[in-house]
Coordinates of C-alpha atoms in Angstrom, one line a residue:
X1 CA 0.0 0.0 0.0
X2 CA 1.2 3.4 -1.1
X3 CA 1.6 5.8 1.7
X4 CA 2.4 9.2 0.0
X5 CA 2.5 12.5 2.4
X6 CA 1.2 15.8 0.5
X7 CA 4.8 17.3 0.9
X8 CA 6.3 14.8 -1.5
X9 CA 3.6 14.8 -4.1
X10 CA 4.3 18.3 -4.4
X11 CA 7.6 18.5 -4.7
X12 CA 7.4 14.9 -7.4
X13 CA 4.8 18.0 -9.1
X14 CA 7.7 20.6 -9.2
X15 CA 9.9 18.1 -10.3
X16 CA 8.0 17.3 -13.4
X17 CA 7.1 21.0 -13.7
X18 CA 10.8 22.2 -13.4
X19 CA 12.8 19.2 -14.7
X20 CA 15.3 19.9 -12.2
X21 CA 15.1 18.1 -8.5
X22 CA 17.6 21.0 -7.4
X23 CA 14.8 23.5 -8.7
X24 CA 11.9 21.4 -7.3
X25 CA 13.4 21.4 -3.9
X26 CA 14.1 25.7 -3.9
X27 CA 10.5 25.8 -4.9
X28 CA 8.8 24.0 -2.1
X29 CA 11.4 24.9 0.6
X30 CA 13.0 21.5 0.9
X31 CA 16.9 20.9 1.4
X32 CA 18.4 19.3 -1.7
X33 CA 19.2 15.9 0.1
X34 CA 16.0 15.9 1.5
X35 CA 14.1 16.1 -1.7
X36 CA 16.4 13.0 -3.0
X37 CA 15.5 11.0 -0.1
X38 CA 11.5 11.8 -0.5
X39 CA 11.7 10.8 -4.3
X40 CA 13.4 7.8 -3.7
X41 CA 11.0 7.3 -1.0
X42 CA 8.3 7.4 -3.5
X43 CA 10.0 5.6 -6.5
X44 CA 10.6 3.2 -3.8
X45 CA 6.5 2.4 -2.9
X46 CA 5.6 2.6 -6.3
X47 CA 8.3 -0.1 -7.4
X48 CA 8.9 2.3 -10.8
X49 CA 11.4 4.6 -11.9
X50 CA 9.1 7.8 -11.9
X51 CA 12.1 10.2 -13.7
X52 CA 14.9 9.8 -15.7
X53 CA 17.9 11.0 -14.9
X54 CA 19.5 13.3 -18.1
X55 CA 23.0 15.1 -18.6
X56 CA 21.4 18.2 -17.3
X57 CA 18.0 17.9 -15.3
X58 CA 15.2 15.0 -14.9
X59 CA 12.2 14.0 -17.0
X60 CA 9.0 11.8 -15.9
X61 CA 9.1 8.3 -16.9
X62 CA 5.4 7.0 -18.2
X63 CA 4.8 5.9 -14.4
X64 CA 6.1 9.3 -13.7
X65 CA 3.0 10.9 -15.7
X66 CA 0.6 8.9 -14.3
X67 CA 1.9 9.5 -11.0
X68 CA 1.9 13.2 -11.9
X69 CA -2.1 13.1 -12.8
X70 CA -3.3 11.6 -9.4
X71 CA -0.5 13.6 -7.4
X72 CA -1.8 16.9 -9.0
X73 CA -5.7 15.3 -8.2
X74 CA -4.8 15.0 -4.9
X75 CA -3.6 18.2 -4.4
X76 CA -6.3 20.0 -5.6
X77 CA -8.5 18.1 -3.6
X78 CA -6.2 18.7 -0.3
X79 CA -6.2 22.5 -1.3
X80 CA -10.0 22.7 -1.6
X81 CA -10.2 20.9 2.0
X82 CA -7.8 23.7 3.6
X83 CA -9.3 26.5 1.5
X84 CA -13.0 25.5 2.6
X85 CA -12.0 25.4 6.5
X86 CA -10.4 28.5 5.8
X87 CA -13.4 29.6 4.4
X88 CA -15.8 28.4 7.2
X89 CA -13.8 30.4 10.3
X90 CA -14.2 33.5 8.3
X91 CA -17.2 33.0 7.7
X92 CA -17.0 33.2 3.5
X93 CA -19.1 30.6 1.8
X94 CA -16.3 29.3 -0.3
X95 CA -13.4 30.7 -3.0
X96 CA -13.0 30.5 -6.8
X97 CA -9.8 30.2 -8.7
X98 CA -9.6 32.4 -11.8
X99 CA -7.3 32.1 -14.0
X100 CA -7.4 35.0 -17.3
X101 CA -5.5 36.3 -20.0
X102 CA -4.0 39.7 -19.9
X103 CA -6.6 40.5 -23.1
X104 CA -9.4 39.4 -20.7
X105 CA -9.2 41.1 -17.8
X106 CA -8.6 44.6 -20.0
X107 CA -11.7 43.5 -22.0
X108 CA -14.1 43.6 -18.7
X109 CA -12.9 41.3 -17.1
X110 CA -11.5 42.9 -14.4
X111 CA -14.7 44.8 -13.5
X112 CA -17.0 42.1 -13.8
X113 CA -15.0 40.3 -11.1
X114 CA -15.0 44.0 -8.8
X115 CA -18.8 43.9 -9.1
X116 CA -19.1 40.2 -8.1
X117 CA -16.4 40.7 -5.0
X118 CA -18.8 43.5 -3.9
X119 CA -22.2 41.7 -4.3
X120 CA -20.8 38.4 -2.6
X121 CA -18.4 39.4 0.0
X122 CA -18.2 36.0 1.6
X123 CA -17.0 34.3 -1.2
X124 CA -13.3 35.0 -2.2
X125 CA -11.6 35.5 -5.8
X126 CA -8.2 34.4 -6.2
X127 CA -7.0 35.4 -9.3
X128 CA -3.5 34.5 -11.8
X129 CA -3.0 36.2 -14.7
X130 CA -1.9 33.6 -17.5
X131 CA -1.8 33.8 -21.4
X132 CA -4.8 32.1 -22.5
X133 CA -2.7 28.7 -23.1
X134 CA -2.0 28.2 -19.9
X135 CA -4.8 29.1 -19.0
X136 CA -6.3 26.5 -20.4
X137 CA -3.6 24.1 -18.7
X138 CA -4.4 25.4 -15.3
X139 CA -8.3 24.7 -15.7
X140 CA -7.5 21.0 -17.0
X141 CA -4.9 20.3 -14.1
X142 CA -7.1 21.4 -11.9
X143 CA -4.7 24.4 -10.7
X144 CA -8.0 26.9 -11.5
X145 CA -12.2 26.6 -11.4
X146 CA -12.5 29.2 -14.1
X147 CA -10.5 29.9 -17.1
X148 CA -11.1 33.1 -19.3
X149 CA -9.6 32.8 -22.8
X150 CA -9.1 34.5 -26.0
X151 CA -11.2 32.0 -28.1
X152 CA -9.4 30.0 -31.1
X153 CA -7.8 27.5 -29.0
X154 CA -8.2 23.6 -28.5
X155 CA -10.2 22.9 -25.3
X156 CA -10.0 19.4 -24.9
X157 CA -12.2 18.2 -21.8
X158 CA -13.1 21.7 -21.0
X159 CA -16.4 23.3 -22.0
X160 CA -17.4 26.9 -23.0
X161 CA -19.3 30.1 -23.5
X162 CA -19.1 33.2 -24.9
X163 CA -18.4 36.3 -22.6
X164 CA -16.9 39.3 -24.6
X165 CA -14.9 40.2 -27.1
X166 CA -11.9 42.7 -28.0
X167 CA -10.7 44.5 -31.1
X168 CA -6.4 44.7 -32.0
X169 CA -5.2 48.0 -33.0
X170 CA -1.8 49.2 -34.2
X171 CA 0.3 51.5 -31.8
X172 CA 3.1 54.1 -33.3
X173 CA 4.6 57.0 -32.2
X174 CA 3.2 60.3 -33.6
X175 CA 6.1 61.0 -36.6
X176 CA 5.3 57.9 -38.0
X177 CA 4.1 57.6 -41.8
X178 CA 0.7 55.7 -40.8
X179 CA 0.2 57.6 -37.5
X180 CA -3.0 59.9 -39.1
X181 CA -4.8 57.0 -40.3
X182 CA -8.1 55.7 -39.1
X183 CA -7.3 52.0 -39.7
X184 CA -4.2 50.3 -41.8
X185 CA -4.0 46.5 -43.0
X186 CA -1.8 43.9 -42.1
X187 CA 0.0 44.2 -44.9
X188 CA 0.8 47.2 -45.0
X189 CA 3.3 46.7 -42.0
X190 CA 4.5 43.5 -43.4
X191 CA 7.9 46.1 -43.8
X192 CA 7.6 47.4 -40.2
X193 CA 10.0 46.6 -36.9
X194 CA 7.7 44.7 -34.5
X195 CA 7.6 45.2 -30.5
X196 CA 5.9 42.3 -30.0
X197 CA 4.3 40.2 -26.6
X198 CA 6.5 37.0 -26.0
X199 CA 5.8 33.9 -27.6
X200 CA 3.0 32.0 -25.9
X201 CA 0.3 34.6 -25.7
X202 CA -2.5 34.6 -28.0
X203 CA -1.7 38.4 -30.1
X204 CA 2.1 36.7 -30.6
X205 CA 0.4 33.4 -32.3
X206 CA -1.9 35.2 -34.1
X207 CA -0.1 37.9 -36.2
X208 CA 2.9 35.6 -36.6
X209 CA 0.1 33.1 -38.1
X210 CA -1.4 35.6 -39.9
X211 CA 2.2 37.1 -41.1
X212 CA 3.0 33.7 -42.6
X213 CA -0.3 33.7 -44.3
X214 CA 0.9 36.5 -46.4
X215 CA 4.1 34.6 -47.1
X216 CA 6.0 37.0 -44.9
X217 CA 8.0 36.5 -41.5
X218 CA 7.7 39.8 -39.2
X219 CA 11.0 41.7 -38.1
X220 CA 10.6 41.3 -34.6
X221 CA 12.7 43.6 -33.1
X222 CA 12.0 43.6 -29.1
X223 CA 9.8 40.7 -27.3
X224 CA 8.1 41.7 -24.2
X225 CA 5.9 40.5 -21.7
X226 CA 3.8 43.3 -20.7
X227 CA 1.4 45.8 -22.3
X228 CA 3.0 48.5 -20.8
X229 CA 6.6 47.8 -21.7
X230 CA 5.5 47.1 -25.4
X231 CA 4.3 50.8 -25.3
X232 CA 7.5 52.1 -24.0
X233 CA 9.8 50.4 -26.3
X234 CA 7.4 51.7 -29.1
X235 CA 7.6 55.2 -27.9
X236 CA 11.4 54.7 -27.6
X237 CA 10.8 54.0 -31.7
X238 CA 12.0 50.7 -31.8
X239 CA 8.9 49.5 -33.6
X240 CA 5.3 49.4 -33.9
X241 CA 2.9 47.6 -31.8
X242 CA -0.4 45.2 -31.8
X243 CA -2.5 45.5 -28.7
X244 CA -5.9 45.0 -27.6
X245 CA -7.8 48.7 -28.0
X246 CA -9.1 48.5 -24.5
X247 CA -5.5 48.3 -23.4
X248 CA -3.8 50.8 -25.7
X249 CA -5.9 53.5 -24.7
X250 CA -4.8 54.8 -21.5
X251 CA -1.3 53.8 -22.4
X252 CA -1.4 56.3 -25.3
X253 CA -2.5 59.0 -24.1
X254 CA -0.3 58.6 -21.7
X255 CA 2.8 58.3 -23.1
X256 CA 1.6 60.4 -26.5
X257 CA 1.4 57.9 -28.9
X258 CA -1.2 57.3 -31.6
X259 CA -3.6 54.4 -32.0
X260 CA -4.8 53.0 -35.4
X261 CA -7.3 50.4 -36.0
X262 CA -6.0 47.4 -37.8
X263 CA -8.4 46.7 -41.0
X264 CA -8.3 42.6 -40.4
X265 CA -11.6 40.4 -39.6
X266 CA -9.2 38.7 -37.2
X267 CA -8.4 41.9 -35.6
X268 CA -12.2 41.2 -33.9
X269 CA -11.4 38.7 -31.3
X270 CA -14.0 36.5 -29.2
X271 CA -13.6 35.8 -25.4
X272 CA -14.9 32.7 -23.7
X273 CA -15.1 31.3 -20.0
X274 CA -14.1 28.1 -19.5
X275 CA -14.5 25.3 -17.0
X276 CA -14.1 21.2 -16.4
X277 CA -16.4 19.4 -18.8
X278 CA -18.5 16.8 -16.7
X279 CA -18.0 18.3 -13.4
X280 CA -20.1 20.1 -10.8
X281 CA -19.0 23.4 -9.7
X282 CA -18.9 24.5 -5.9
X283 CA -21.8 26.8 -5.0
X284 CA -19.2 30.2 -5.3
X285 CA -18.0 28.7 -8.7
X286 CA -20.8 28.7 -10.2
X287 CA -22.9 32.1 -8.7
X288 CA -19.6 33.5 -10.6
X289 CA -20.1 31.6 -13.5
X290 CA -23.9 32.8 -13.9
X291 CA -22.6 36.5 -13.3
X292 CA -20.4 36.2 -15.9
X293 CA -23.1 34.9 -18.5
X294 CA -25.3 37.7 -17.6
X295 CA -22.8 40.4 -17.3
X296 CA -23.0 43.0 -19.7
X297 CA -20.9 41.5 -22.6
X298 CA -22.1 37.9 -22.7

């Protein structure tokens, strides 16, 4: 009989998420020859090898995955336990995990979820900001109850429904050529230096997608992970932007810059909440999930 403490499964969970033991053990506050012993202890009950050893860092053996899924299943389950007590002794009626993309939470998002934390002040919103792919990957593992995404992307296991949407503009500095515009295609900067978000969010995907439908690669001149930032390094001329409008605006009126709609049908993009397909929500999951249907943009 396997006897696994919650400790161990979730540093065997950092392991796989790091590849590294020596990371694994930083992250959940464990000595390094500690952390050997407890994954030797479980490789030991489970009678498997559940990583293999490479030249520079670990990787999960088949039994390691499997081990993985039910570790990361128990975890949630052990989290929900302490976060419901929690919840009980301060007298809140439960807590809901959101997880949502930077293009979300600018789209209304973020005051949808300030109206609901005012109208039901016992239950609690813990909320992580993730690009929309892992987003998704939080709301399958369990890591989140409610995933908002820019729709487009595979949802296996998960089901959805619509919630908003938000439109991409172009962002330049006054002098340049295409600054008095109303709008501007995509091909038309097909010659331009990009400042663009960092690969993994869904505006990076889709214009380098939608470059390389026009047979074109885009001169990416400066990667960034922030909204913000991407403004600054445009105003500092090292490119042009694509942002969601809703973002751009304050941004450029702050730091001068000019905004121009981008001419695309693509440049229209659909927002959707997402959740576990099959499974029952907790009472505060889903008195969120109906706000969210009903808000104003659904």
């Amino acid at each position: 009989m396997l006897h696994h403490d919650l400790q161990s499964l979730r540093l065997f969970v950092a392991i796989c998420e790091t590849r590294s033991l020596s990371r694994a053990a930083e992250r959940t506050h464990i000595a390094l020859s500690a952390a050997s012993r407890r994954l030797k202890l479980l490789e030991d009950q489970a009678g498997l090898a559940l990583v293999r050893r490479l030249p520079h860092g670990v990787e999960p053996t088949p039994a390691g995955l499997t081990t993985l899924a039910y570790a990361e299943s128990v975890l949630h389950l052990a989290d929900r336990y302490v976060a419901a007590v929690s919840d009980l002794r301060s007298g809140a009626r439960g807590t809901v995990r959101v997880s949502a993309s930077s293009s979300a939470l600018v789209a209304g998002l973020a005051t949808d979820l300030a109206a609901f934390a005012r109208s039901h002040p016992d239950i609690r919103i813990d909320l992580d900001e993730r690009p929309s792919a892992d987003t998704i990957e939080a709301v399958t593992r369990k890591q989140a109850d409610v995933g908002v995404i820019i729709r487009g992307q595979a949802l296996e296991g998960l089901s959805s429904f619509p919630y908003s949407r938000d439109r991409l503009s172009v962002v330049l500095v006054p002098e340049h050529p295409l600054a008095d515009r109303t709008a501007v295609s995509f091909r038309e900067l097909m010659d331009e230096d990009f400042v663009l978000l960092e690969v993994g969010t869904a505006v990076n995907r889709l214009v380098v997608e939608r470059a390389r439908d026009l047979g074109r690669h885009l001169k990416v001149r400066v990667q960034v992970r922030s909204f913000e930032v991407m403004c600054q390094m445009v105003r500092q001329g090292l490119g042009v932007g694509i942002l969601p409008e809703a973002a751009l605006r304050p941004l450029v009126t702050a730091l001068d810059l000019r905004l121009v709609h981008l001419d695309e049908p693509w440049a229209v993009r659909e927002i959707d909440v997402c959740v576990r397909q099959g499974e029952t929500p907790s009472r505060a999951t889903d008195h969120l999930l109906k706000a969210l249907a009903g808000s104003d943009f659904a």
